[in-house]
Structure formats: structure tokens, C-alpha cells
mmCIF file of N, CA, C and O in Angstrom:
data_model
loop_
_atom_site.group_PDB
_atom_site.id
_atom_site.type_symbol
_atom_site.label_atom_id
_atom_site.label_comp_id
_atom_site.label_asym_id
_atom_site.label_seq_id
_atom_site.Cartn_x
_atom_site.Cartn_y
_atom_site.Cartn_z
ATOM 1 N N MET A 1 -7.708 15.540 4.458
ATOM 2 C CA MET A 1 -7.219 14.165 4.529
ATOM 3 C C MET A 1 -7.862 13.386 3.379
ATOM 4 O O MET A 1 -9.028 13.557 3.094
ATOM 5 N N LYS A 2 -7.058 12.562 2.746
ATOM 6 C CA LYS A 2 -7.558 11.742 1.643
ATOM 7 C C LYS A 2 -7.048 10.323 1.795
ATOM 8 O O LYS A 2 -6.019 10.080 2.449
ATOM 9 N N ILE A 3 -7.760 9.396 1.189
ATOM 10 C CA ILE A 3 -7.303 7.998 1.225
ATOM 11 C C ILE A 3 -6.072 7.923 0.307
ATOM 12 O O ILE A 3 -6.102 8.346 -0.847
ATOM 13 N N ASP A 4 -4.998 7.376 0.865
ATOM 14 C CA ASP A 4 -3.752 7.231 0.081
ATOM 15 C C ASP A 4 -3.685 5.837 -0.517
ATOM 16 O O ASP A 4 -3.371 5.695 -1.688
ATOM 17 N N HIS A 5 -3.938 4.820 0.293
ATOM 18 C CA HIS A 5 -3.891 3.451 -0.243
ATOM 19 C C HIS A 5 -4.640 2.508 0.675
ATOM 20 O O HIS A 5 -4.957 2.832 1.811
ATOM 21 N N ILE A 6 -4.926 1.336 0.145
ATOM 22 C CA ILE A 6 -5.514 0.240 0.854
ATOM 23 C C ILE A 6 -4.483 -0.879 0.829
ATOM 24 O O ILE A 6 -3.840 -1.099 -0.194
ATOM 25 N N ALA A 7 -4.317 -1.575 1.949
ATOM 26 C CA ALA A 7 -3.374 -2.700 2.026
ATOM 27 C C ALA A 7 -4.161 -3.952 2.297
ATOM 28 O O ALA A 7 -4.942 -4.013 3.253
ATOM 29 N N ILE A 8 -3.955 -4.979 1.449
ATOM 30 C CA ILE A 8 -4.616 -6.270 1.651
ATOM 31 C C ILE A 8 -3.553 -7.353 1.828
ATOM 32 O O ILE A 8 -2.446 -7.237 1.292
ATOM 33 N N GLN A 9 -3.902 -8.359 2.602
ATOM 34 C CA GLN A 9 -2.964 -9.464 2.789
ATOM 35 C C GLN A 9 -3.127 -10.467 1.674
ATOM 36 O O GLN A 9 -4.225 -10.779 1.235
ATOM 37 N N VAL A 10 -1.973 -10.927 1.177
ATOM 38 C CA VAL A 10 -1.951 -11.925 0.093
ATOM 39 C C VAL A 10 -1.025 -13.054 0.491
ATOM 40 O O VAL A 10 -0.163 -12.893 1.366
ATOM 41 N N ASP A 11 -1.191 -14.202 -0.143
ATOM 42 C CA ASP A 11 -0.369 -15.362 0.161
ATOM 43 C C ASP A 11 0.979 -15.313 -0.551
ATOM 44 O O ASP A 11 1.981 -15.806 -0.040
ATOM 45 N N ASP A 12 0.996 -14.747 -1.759
ATOM 46 C CA ASP A 12 2.200 -14.737 -2.583
ATOM 47 C C ASP A 12 2.306 -13.386 -3.277
ATOM 48 O O ASP A 12 1.465 -13.065 -4.122
ATOM 49 N N ILE A 13 3.321 -12.615 -2.937
ATOM 50 C CA ILE A 13 3.480 -11.267 -3.488
ATOM 51 C C ILE A 13 3.610 -11.302 -5.010
ATOM 52 O O ILE A 13 2.915 -10.593 -5.725
ATOM 53 N N GLU A 14 4.529 -12.120 -5.510
ATOM 54 C CA GLU A 14 4.802 -12.149 -6.958
ATOM 55 C C GLU A 14 3.544 -12.535 -7.749
ATOM 56 O O GLU A 14 3.225 -11.916 -8.750
ATOM 57 N N GLU A 15 2.853 -13.579 -7.298
ATOM 58 C CA GLU A 15 1.641 -14.017 -7.974
ATOM 59 C C GLU A 15 0.561 -12.920 -7.959
ATOM 60 O O GLU A 15 -0.116 -12.666 -8.947
ATOM 61 N N SER A 16 0.427 -12.248 -6.814
ATOM 62 C CA SER A 16 -0.584 -11.203 -6.680
ATOM 63 C C SER A 16 -0.243 -9.979 -7.543
ATOM 64 O O SER A 16 -1.121 -9.351 -8.108
ATOM 65 N N VAL A 17 1.044 -9.622 -7.605
ATOM 66 C CA VAL A 17 1.453 -8.518 -8.463
ATOM 67 C C VAL A 17 1.072 -8.798 -9.902
ATOM 68 O O VAL A 17 0.532 -7.957 -10.593
ATOM 69 N N LYS A 18 1.362 -10.002 -10.366
ATOM 70 C CA LYS A 18 1.000 -10.364 -11.736
ATOM 71 C C LYS A 18 -0.519 -10.234 -11.953
ATOM 72 O O LYS A 18 -0.979 -9.691 -12.938
ATOM 73 N N TYR A 19 -1.290 -10.715 -10.990
ATOM 74 C CA TYR A 19 -2.732 -10.673 -11.096
ATOM 75 C C TYR A 19 -3.232 -9.226 -11.241
ATOM 76 O O TYR A 19 -4.005 -8.910 -12.126
ATOM 77 N N TYR A 20 -2.762 -8.349 -10.363
ATOM 78 C CA TYR A 20 -3.261 -6.969 -10.387
ATOM 79 C C TYR A 20 -2.681 -6.142 -11.540
ATOM 80 O O TYR A 20 -3.348 -5.235 -12.042
ATOM 81 N N THR A 21 -1.467 -6.451 -11.977
ATOM 82 C CA THR A 21 -0.937 -5.714 -13.134
ATOM 83 C C THR A 21 -1.673 -6.136 -14.409
ATOM 84 O O THR A 21 -1.812 -5.347 -15.329
ATOM 85 N N ASP A 22 -2.207 -7.358 -14.434
ATOM 86 C CA ASP A 22 -3.056 -7.760 -15.559
ATOM 87 C C ASP A 22 -4.339 -6.923 -15.627
ATOM 88 O O ASP A 22 -4.964 -6.846 -16.677
ATOM 89 N N TYR A 23 -4.710 -6.323 -14.508
ATOM 90 C CA TYR A 23 -5.881 -5.442 -14.453
ATOM 91 C C TYR A 23 -5.510 -3.968 -14.590
ATOM 92 O O TYR A 23 -6.301 -3.090 -14.298
ATOM 93 N N GLY A 24 -4.276 -3.690 -14.974
ATOM 94 C CA GLY A 24 -3.868 -2.343 -15.298
ATOM 95 C C GLY A 24 -3.066 -1.603 -14.269
ATOM 96 O O GLY A 24 -2.717 -0.429 -14.467
ATOM 97 N N ALA A 25 -2.734 -2.224 -13.148
ATOM 98 C CA ALA A 25 -1.929 -1.564 -12.128
ATOM 99 C C ALA A 25 -0.470 -1.478 -12.592
ATOM 100 O O ALA A 25 0.009 -2.349 -13.314
ATOM 101 N N SER A 26 0.197 -0.415 -12.176
ATOM 102 C CA SER A 26 1.625 -0.325 -12.403
ATOM 103 C C SER A 26 2.338 -0.497 -11.070
ATOM 104 O O SER A 26 1.783 -0.204 -10.022
ATOM 105 N N ILE A 27 3.556 -0.985 -11.157
ATOM 106 C CA ILE A 27 4.307 -1.286 -9.926
ATOM 107 C C ILE A 27 5.097 -0.048 -9.496
ATOM 108 O O ILE A 27 5.919 0.476 -10.243
ATOM 109 N N ILE A 28 4.829 0.382 -8.255
ATOM 110 C CA ILE A 28 5.610 1.448 -7.651
ATOM 111 C C ILE A 28 6.842 0.861 -6.964
ATOM 112 O O ILE A 28 7.932 1.370 -7.067
ATOM 113 N N TYR A 29 6.606 -0.253 -6.240
ATOM 114 C CA TYR A 29 7.668 -0.921 -5.505
ATOM 115 C C TYR A 29 7.290 -2.385 -5.309
ATOM 116 O O TYR A 29 6.105 -2.698 -5.144
ATOM 117 N N GLN A 30 8.291 -3.266 -5.315
ATOM 118 C CA GLN A 30 8.036 -4.675 -5.034
ATOM 119 C C GLN A 30 9.264 -5.321 -4.434
ATOM 120 O O GLN A 30 10.395 -5.089 -4.895
ATOM 121 N N ASP A 31 9.051 -6.097 -3.365
ATOM 122 C CA ASP A 31 10.110 -6.983 -2.865
ATOM 123 C C ASP A 31 9.389 -8.268 -2.384
ATOM 124 O O ASP A 31 8.231 -8.494 -2.729
ATOM 125 N N LYS A 32 10.054 -9.125 -1.625
ATOM 126 C CA LYS A 32 9.457 -10.395 -1.216
ATOM 127 C C LYS A 32 8.406 -10.247 -0.134
ATOM 128 O O LYS A 32 7.605 -11.167 0.046
ATOM 129 N N THR A 33 8.375 -9.117 0.576
ATOM 130 C CA THR A 33 7.457 -8.973 1.696
ATOM 131 C C THR A 33 6.267 -8.054 1.416
ATOM 132 O O THR A 33 5.274 -8.125 2.108
ATOM 133 N N TRP A 34 6.384 -7.207 0.379
ATOM 134 C CA TRP A 34 5.235 -6.373 0.038
ATOM 135 C C TRP A 34 5.438 -5.742 -1.336
ATOM 136 O O TRP A 34 6.539 -5.719 -1.873
ATOM 137 N N ALA A 35 4.341 -5.263 -1.895
ATOM 138 C CA ALA A 35 4.370 -4.545 -3.163
ATOM 139 C C ALA A 35 3.432 -3.361 -3.070
ATOM 140 O O ALA A 35 2.437 -3.396 -2.335
ATOM 141 N N PHE A 36 3.742 -2.339 -3.831
ATOM 142 C CA PHE A 36 2.939 -1.112 -3.856
ATOM 143 C C PHE A 36 2.568 -0.875 -5.314
ATOM 144 O O PHE A 36 3.445 -0.733 -6.165
ATOM 145 N N LEU A 37 1.271 -0.858 -5.611
ATOM 146 C CA LEU A 37 0.780 -0.741 -6.963
ATOM 147 C C LEU A 37 -0.032 0.531 -7.129
ATOM 148 O O LEU A 37 -0.684 0.992 -6.188
ATOM 149 N N GLN A 38 -0.013 1.073 -8.332
ATOM 150 C CA GLN A 38 -0.770 2.297 -8.638
ATOM 151 C C GLN A 38 -1.854 1.974 -9.648
ATOM 152 O O GLN A 38 -1.581 1.442 -10.717
ATOM 153 N N PHE A 39 -3.073 2.295 -9.305
ATOM 154 C CA PHE A 39 -4.206 2.290 -10.246
ATOM 155 C C PHE A 39 -4.473 3.727 -10.599
ATOM 156 O O PHE A 39 -3.871 4.655 -10.041
ATOM 157 N N ASP A 40 -5.391 3.994 -11.508
ATOM 158 C CA ASP A 40 -5.696 5.382 -11.901
ATOM 159 C C ASP A 40 -6.122 6.231 -10.718
ATOM 160 O O ASP A 40 -5.764 7.389 -10.608
ATOM 161 N N ASN A 41 -6.895 5.646 -9.808
ATOM 162 C CA ASN A 41 -7.527 6.451 -8.750
ATOM 163 C C ASN A 41 -7.017 6.155 -7.328
ATOM 164 O O ASN A 41 -7.393 6.868 -6.414
ATOM 165 N N ILE A 42 -6.203 5.129 -7.128
ATOM 166 C CA ILE A 42 -5.764 4.779 -5.792
ATOM 167 C C ILE A 42 -4.565 3.854 -5.857
ATOM 168 O O ILE A 42 -4.331 3.168 -6.882
ATOM 169 N N LYS A 43 -3.841 3.778 -4.758
ATOM 170 C CA LYS A 43 -2.735 2.820 -4.662
ATOM 171 C C LYS A 43 -3.190 1.615 -3.853
ATOM 172 O O LYS A 43 -4.062 1.718 -2.987
ATOM 173 N N LEU A 44 -2.612 0.471 -4.149
ATOM 174 C CA LEU A 44 -2.908 -0.782 -3.474
ATOM 175 C C LEU A 44 -1.615 -1.392 -2.978
ATOM 176 O O LEU A 44 -0.679 -1.558 -3.748
ATOM 177 N N ALA A 45 -1.571 -1.680 -1.692
ATOM 178 C CA ALA A 45 -0.407 -2.358 -1.116
ATOM 179 C C ALA A 45 -0.757 -3.819 -0.940
ATOM 180 O O ALA A 45 -1.856 -4.164 -0.450
ATOM 181 N N LEU A 46 0.134 -4.704 -1.367
ATOM 182 C CA LEU A 46 -0.035 -6.131 -1.160
ATOM 183 C C LEU A 46 0.974 -6.546 -0.097
ATOM 184 O O LEU A 46 2.163 -6.295 -0.234
ATOM 185 N N VAL A 47 0.449 -7.083 0.996
ATOM 186 C CA VAL A 47 1.294 -7.362 2.156
ATOM 187 C C VAL A 47 1.138 -8.826 2.587
ATOM 188 O O VAL A 47 0.113 -9.458 2.299
ATOM 189 N N THR A 48 2.183 -9.348 3.226
ATOM 190 C CA THR A 48 2.088 -10.683 3.784
ATOM 191 C C THR A 48 1.768 -10.558 5.275
ATOM 192 O O THR A 48 2.154 -9.578 5.948
ATOM 193 N N GLU A 49 1.072 -11.541 5.786
ATOM 194 C CA GLU A 49 0.545 -11.467 7.150
ATOM 195 C C GLU A 49 1.628 -11.261 8.214
ATOM 196 O O GLU A 49 1.463 -10.509 9.162
ATOM 197 N N ASP A 50 2.769 -11.899 8.022
ATOM 198 C CA ASP A 50 3.811 -11.836 9.041
ATOM 199 C C ASP A 50 4.691 -10.591 8.935
ATOM 200 O O ASP A 50 5.551 -10.363 9.785
ATOM 201 N N GLU A 51 4.510 -9.766 7.926
ATOM 202 C CA GLU A 51 5.380 -8.585 7.723
ATOM 203 C C GLU A 51 4.660 -7.258 7.960
ATOM 204 O O GLU A 51 5.249 -6.356 8.504
ATOM 205 N N HIS A 52 3.434 -7.139 7.490
ATOM 206 C CA HIS A 52 2.722 -5.872 7.552
ATOM 207 C C HIS A 52 1.239 -6.120 7.843
ATOM 208 O O HIS A 52 0.675 -7.103 7.368
ATOM 209 N N PRO A 53 0.597 -5.229 8.589
ATOM 210 C CA PRO A 53 -0.856 -5.401 8.813
ATOM 211 C C PRO A 53 -1.634 -4.931 7.600
ATOM 212 O O PRO A 53 -1.203 -4.047 6.864
ATOM 213 N N TYR A 54 -2.795 -5.556 7.371
ATOM 214 C CA TYR A 54 -3.686 -5.005 6.340
ATOM 215 C C TYR A 54 -4.298 -3.737 6.945
ATOM 216 O O TYR A 54 -4.519 -3.642 8.160
ATOM 217 N N HIS A 55 -4.592 -2.755 6.095
ATOM 218 C CA HIS A 55 -5.023 -1.467 6.618
ATOM 219 C C HIS A 55 -5.554 -0.577 5.507
ATOM 220 O O HIS A 55 -5.419 -0.881 4.330
ATOM 221 N N ILE A 56 -6.089 0.565 5.924
ATOM 222 C CA ILE A 56 -6.393 1.665 5.023
ATOM 223 C C ILE A 56 -5.506 2.840 5.455
ATOM 224 O O ILE A 56 -5.315 3.038 6.654
ATOM 225 N N ALA A 57 -4.938 3.535 4.502
ATOM 226 C CA ALA A 57 -4.029 4.631 4.827
ATOM 227 C C ALA A 57 -4.600 5.982 4.379
ATOM 228 O O ALA A 57 -5.133 6.079 3.285
ATOM 229 N N PHE A 58 -4.463 6.930 5.253
ATOM 230 C CA PHE A 58 -4.877 8.294 4.980
ATOM 231 C C PHE A 58 -3.649 9.181 4.929
ATOM 232 O O PHE A 58 -2.818 9.150 5.845
ATOM 233 N N GLU A 59 -3.532 9.994 3.876
ATOM 234 C CA GLU A 59 -2.421 10.965 3.786
ATOM 235 C C GLU A 59 -2.789 12.161 4.636
ATOM 236 O O GLU A 59 -3.890 12.708 4.496
ATOM 237 N N VAL A 60 -1.876 12.565 5.504
ATOM 238 C CA VAL A 60 -2.102 13.690 6.392
ATOM 239 C C VAL A 60 -0.991 14.701 6.231
ATOM 240 O O VAL A 60 0.047 14.408 5.654
ATOM 241 N N ASP A 61 -1.217 15.895 6.740
ATOM 242 C CA ASP A 61 -0.220 16.976 6.665
ATOM 243 C C ASP A 61 0.915 16.795 7.663
ATOM 244 O O ASP A 61 2.040 17.204 7.396
ATOM 245 N N GLU A 62 0.592 16.273 8.830
ATOM 246 C CA GLU A 62 1.602 16.101 9.877
ATOM 247 C C GLU A 62 1.365 14.785 10.604
ATOM 248 O O GLU A 62 0.216 14.418 10.869
ATOM 249 N N VAL A 63 2.442 14.081 10.930
ATOM 250 C CA VAL A 63 2.360 12.857 11.750
ATOM 251 C C VAL A 63 3.728 12.627 12.390
ATOM 252 O O VAL A 63 4.757 12.886 11.763
ATOM 253 N N VAL A 64 3.695 12.197 13.591
ATOM 254 C CA VAL A 64 4.920 11.785 14.294
ATOM 255 C C VAL A 64 4.891 10.279 14.305
ATOM 256 O O VAL A 64 3.960 9.650 14.809
ATOM 257 N N GLY A 65 5.897 9.667 13.686
ATOM 258 C CA GLY A 65 5.909 8.218 13.583
ATOM 259 C C GLY A 65 7.218 7.704 13.043
ATOM 260 O O GLY A 65 8.255 8.346 13.140
ATOM 261 N N LYS A 66 7.158 6.548 12.437
ATOM 262 C CA LYS A 66 8.326 5.861 11.913
ATOM 263 C C LYS A 66 8.672 6.388 10.512
ATOM 264 O O LYS A 66 7.784 6.510 9.655
ATOM 265 N N LYS A 67 9.942 6.675 10.290
ATOM 266 C CA LYS A 67 10.405 7.114 8.973
ATOM 267 C C LYS A 67 10.739 5.877 8.133
ATOM 268 O O LYS A 67 11.396 4.956 8.620
ATOM 269 N N HIS A 68 10.253 5.859 6.897
ATOM 270 C CA HIS A 68 10.453 4.722 6.012
ATOM 271 C C HIS A 68 11.531 5.041 4.976
ATOM 272 O O HIS A 68 11.910 6.174 4.764
ATOM 273 N N ARG A 69 12.003 3.993 4.293
ATOM 274 C CA ARG A 69 13.085 4.142 3.321
ATOM 275 C C ARG A 69 12.737 5.057 2.169
ATOM 276 O O ARG A 69 13.617 5.599 1.489
ATOM 277 N N ASP A 70 11.437 5.234 1.879
ATOM 278 C CA ASP A 70 11.022 6.133 0.800
ATOM 279 C C ASP A 70 10.887 7.590 1.256
ATOM 280 O O ASP A 70 10.488 8.439 0.499
ATOM 281 N N GLY A 71 11.205 7.857 2.524
ATOM 282 C CA GLY A 71 11.132 9.205 3.067
ATOM 283 C C GLY A 71 9.803 9.531 3.717
ATOM 284 O O GLY A 71 9.667 10.576 4.349
ATOM 285 N N SER A 72 8.819 8.678 3.575
ATOM 286 C CA SER A 72 7.541 8.929 4.234
ATOM 287 C C SER A 72 7.644 8.663 5.724
ATOM 288 O O SER A 72 8.562 7.976 6.192
ATOM 289 N N VAL A 73 6.710 9.215 6.454
ATOM 290 C CA VAL A 73 6.615 9.021 7.891
ATOM 291 C C VAL A 73 5.208 8.549 8.164
ATOM 292 O O VAL A 73 4.248 9.131 7.630
ATOM 293 N N SER A 74 5.059 7.520 8.997
ATOM 294 C CA SER A 74 3.695 7.041 9.291
ATOM 295 C C SER A 74 3.604 6.434 10.665
ATOM 296 O O SER A 74 4.602 6.125 11.290
ATOM 297 N N LYS A 75 2.371 6.285 11.100
ATOM 298 C CA LYS A 75 2.086 5.556 12.319
ATOM 299 C C LYS A 75 0.754 4.849 12.148
ATOM 300 O O LYS A 75 -0.118 5.292 11.382
ATOM 301 N N TYR A 76 0.574 3.730 12.844
ATOM 302 C CA TYR A 76 -0.669 2.978 12.814
ATOM 303 C C TYR A 76 -1.481 3.268 14.047
ATOM 304 O O TYR A 76 -0.950 3.380 15.160
ATOM 305 N N ILE A 77 -2.790 3.412 13.826
ATOM 306 C CA ILE A 77 -3.751 3.557 14.903
ATOM 307 C C ILE A 77 -4.889 2.594 14.595
ATOM 308 O O ILE A 77 -4.865 1.916 13.552
ATOM 309 N N GLU A 78 -5.850 2.487 15.477
ATOM 310 C CA GLU A 78 -7.016 1.644 15.239
ATOM 311 C C GLU A 78 -8.280 2.475 15.339
ATOM 312 O O GLU A 78 -8.380 3.389 16.149
ATOM 313 N N ASP A 79 -9.262 2.131 14.506
ATOM 314 C CA ASP A 79 -10.557 2.763 14.625
ATOM 315 C C ASP A 79 -11.332 2.080 15.775
ATOM 316 O O ASP A 79 -10.816 1.137 16.384
ATOM 317 N N PRO A 80 -12.536 2.535 16.104
ATOM 318 C CA PRO A 80 -13.254 1.966 17.247
ATOM 319 C C PRO A 80 -13.567 0.475 17.111
ATOM 320 O O PRO A 80 -13.783 -0.196 18.125
ATOM 321 N N SER A 81 -13.541 -0.073 15.909
ATOM 322 C CA SER A 81 -13.796 -1.494 15.711
ATOM 323 C C SER A 81 -12.509 -2.316 15.641
ATOM 324 O O SER A 81 -12.560 -3.518 15.392
ATOM 325 N N GLY A 82 -11.362 -1.677 15.806
ATOM 326 C CA GLY A 82 -10.083 -2.395 15.790
ATOM 327 C C GLY A 82 -9.448 -2.503 14.427
ATOM 328 O O GLY A 82 -8.429 -3.198 14.280
ATOM 329 N N ASN A 83 -10.008 -1.843 13.396
ATOM 330 C CA ASN A 83 -9.393 -1.866 12.070
ATOM 331 C C ASN A 83 -8.120 -1.000 12.097
ATOM 332 O O ASN A 83 -8.115 0.074 12.697
ATOM 333 N N LYS A 84 -7.099 -1.463 11.418
ATOM 334 C CA LYS A 84 -5.828 -0.723 11.347
ATOM 335 C C LYS A 84 -5.951 0.452 10.381
ATOM 336 O O LYS A 84 -6.420 0.296 9.269
ATOM 337 N N ILE A 85 -5.482 1.605 10.844
ATOM 338 C CA ILE A 85 -5.441 2.832 10.041
ATOM 339 C C ILE A 85 -3.987 3.277 10.036
ATOM 340 O O ILE A 85 -3.343 3.336 11.099
ATOM 341 N N GLU A 86 -3.474 3.589 8.864
ATOM 342 C CA GLU A 86 -2.144 4.191 8.771
ATOM 343 C C GLU A 86 -2.297 5.662 8.441
ATOM 344 O O GLU A 86 -2.976 6.015 7.505
ATOM 345 N N LEU A 87 -1.684 6.490 9.230
ATOM 346 C CA LEU A 87 -1.581 7.918 8.932
ATOM 347 C C LEU A 87 -0.198 8.120 8.332
ATOM 348 O O LEU A 87 0.805 7.773 8.932
ATOM 349 N N ILE A 88 -0.158 8.687 7.091
ATOM 350 C CA ILE A 88 1.094 8.778 6.380
ATOM 351 C C ILE A 88 1.302 10.165 5.819
ATOM 352 O O ILE A 88 0.367 10.807 5.349
ATOM 353 N N LYS A 89 2.551 10.605 5.897
ATOM 354 C CA LYS A 89 2.975 11.897 5.327
ATOM 355 C C LYS A 89 4.178 11.630 4.424
ATOM 356 O O LYS A 89 5.119 10.961 4.844
ATOM 357 N N TYR A 90 4.132 12.143 3.228
ATOM 358 C CA TYR A 90 5.266 12.031 2.298
ATOM 359 C C TYR A 90 6.120 13.253 2.376
ATOM 360 O O TYR A 90 5.628 14.382 2.393
ATOM 361 N N GLU A 91 7.435 13.055 2.459
ATOM 362 C CA GLU A 91 8.391 14.175 2.528
ATOM 363 C C GLU A 91 8.624 14.750 1.159
ATOM 364 O O GLU A 91 8.531 14.119 0.172
#
């Protein structure tokens, strides 16, 4: 299992994408509710509070969960302190 991405909540997706791309991130995906950015060593998801939870995502070999438009499958769980964890598998 490896860390796939970290998701942080932002107030404005477009403004935040510009900020992080100025630091060298490339855009994997962007719409009005979230963006997915690639750095050399990790991906960063920018999410809005009302659309997606902030979380850390681990790539796993198998998971039963929701299928996403990019073909990935994931589910959210919580650690003992209530932090959101996404388990994600790419098809």
C-alpha cells in the first residue's frame, strides 16, 4: 500500500490551482468542485467543503466501493481519530 494523494479543502478551486501550478504542479483534472494535481512525488486533490471530504488516499490492490468516472474504485473509511481515509484502486 502506498500513499496515492492528499486532499485538502480550499475556498476557490481556480485560484488554488493557479497557486499550486506556480509551484510546479501539473493539472491532471479540474472542474468547479475539485482539481487533481501532480507533483514529482505525490498527487494533491483540491476539494471544496460541500463536495468532497479532505482526506489521505492509499492505493490498494482490491477495494469494493464506488466506481468513478476515471475508472477508479474507492471507498472512504476513518482512522481511530476520525480522519478520512480513501482506499482507491485504479482500473
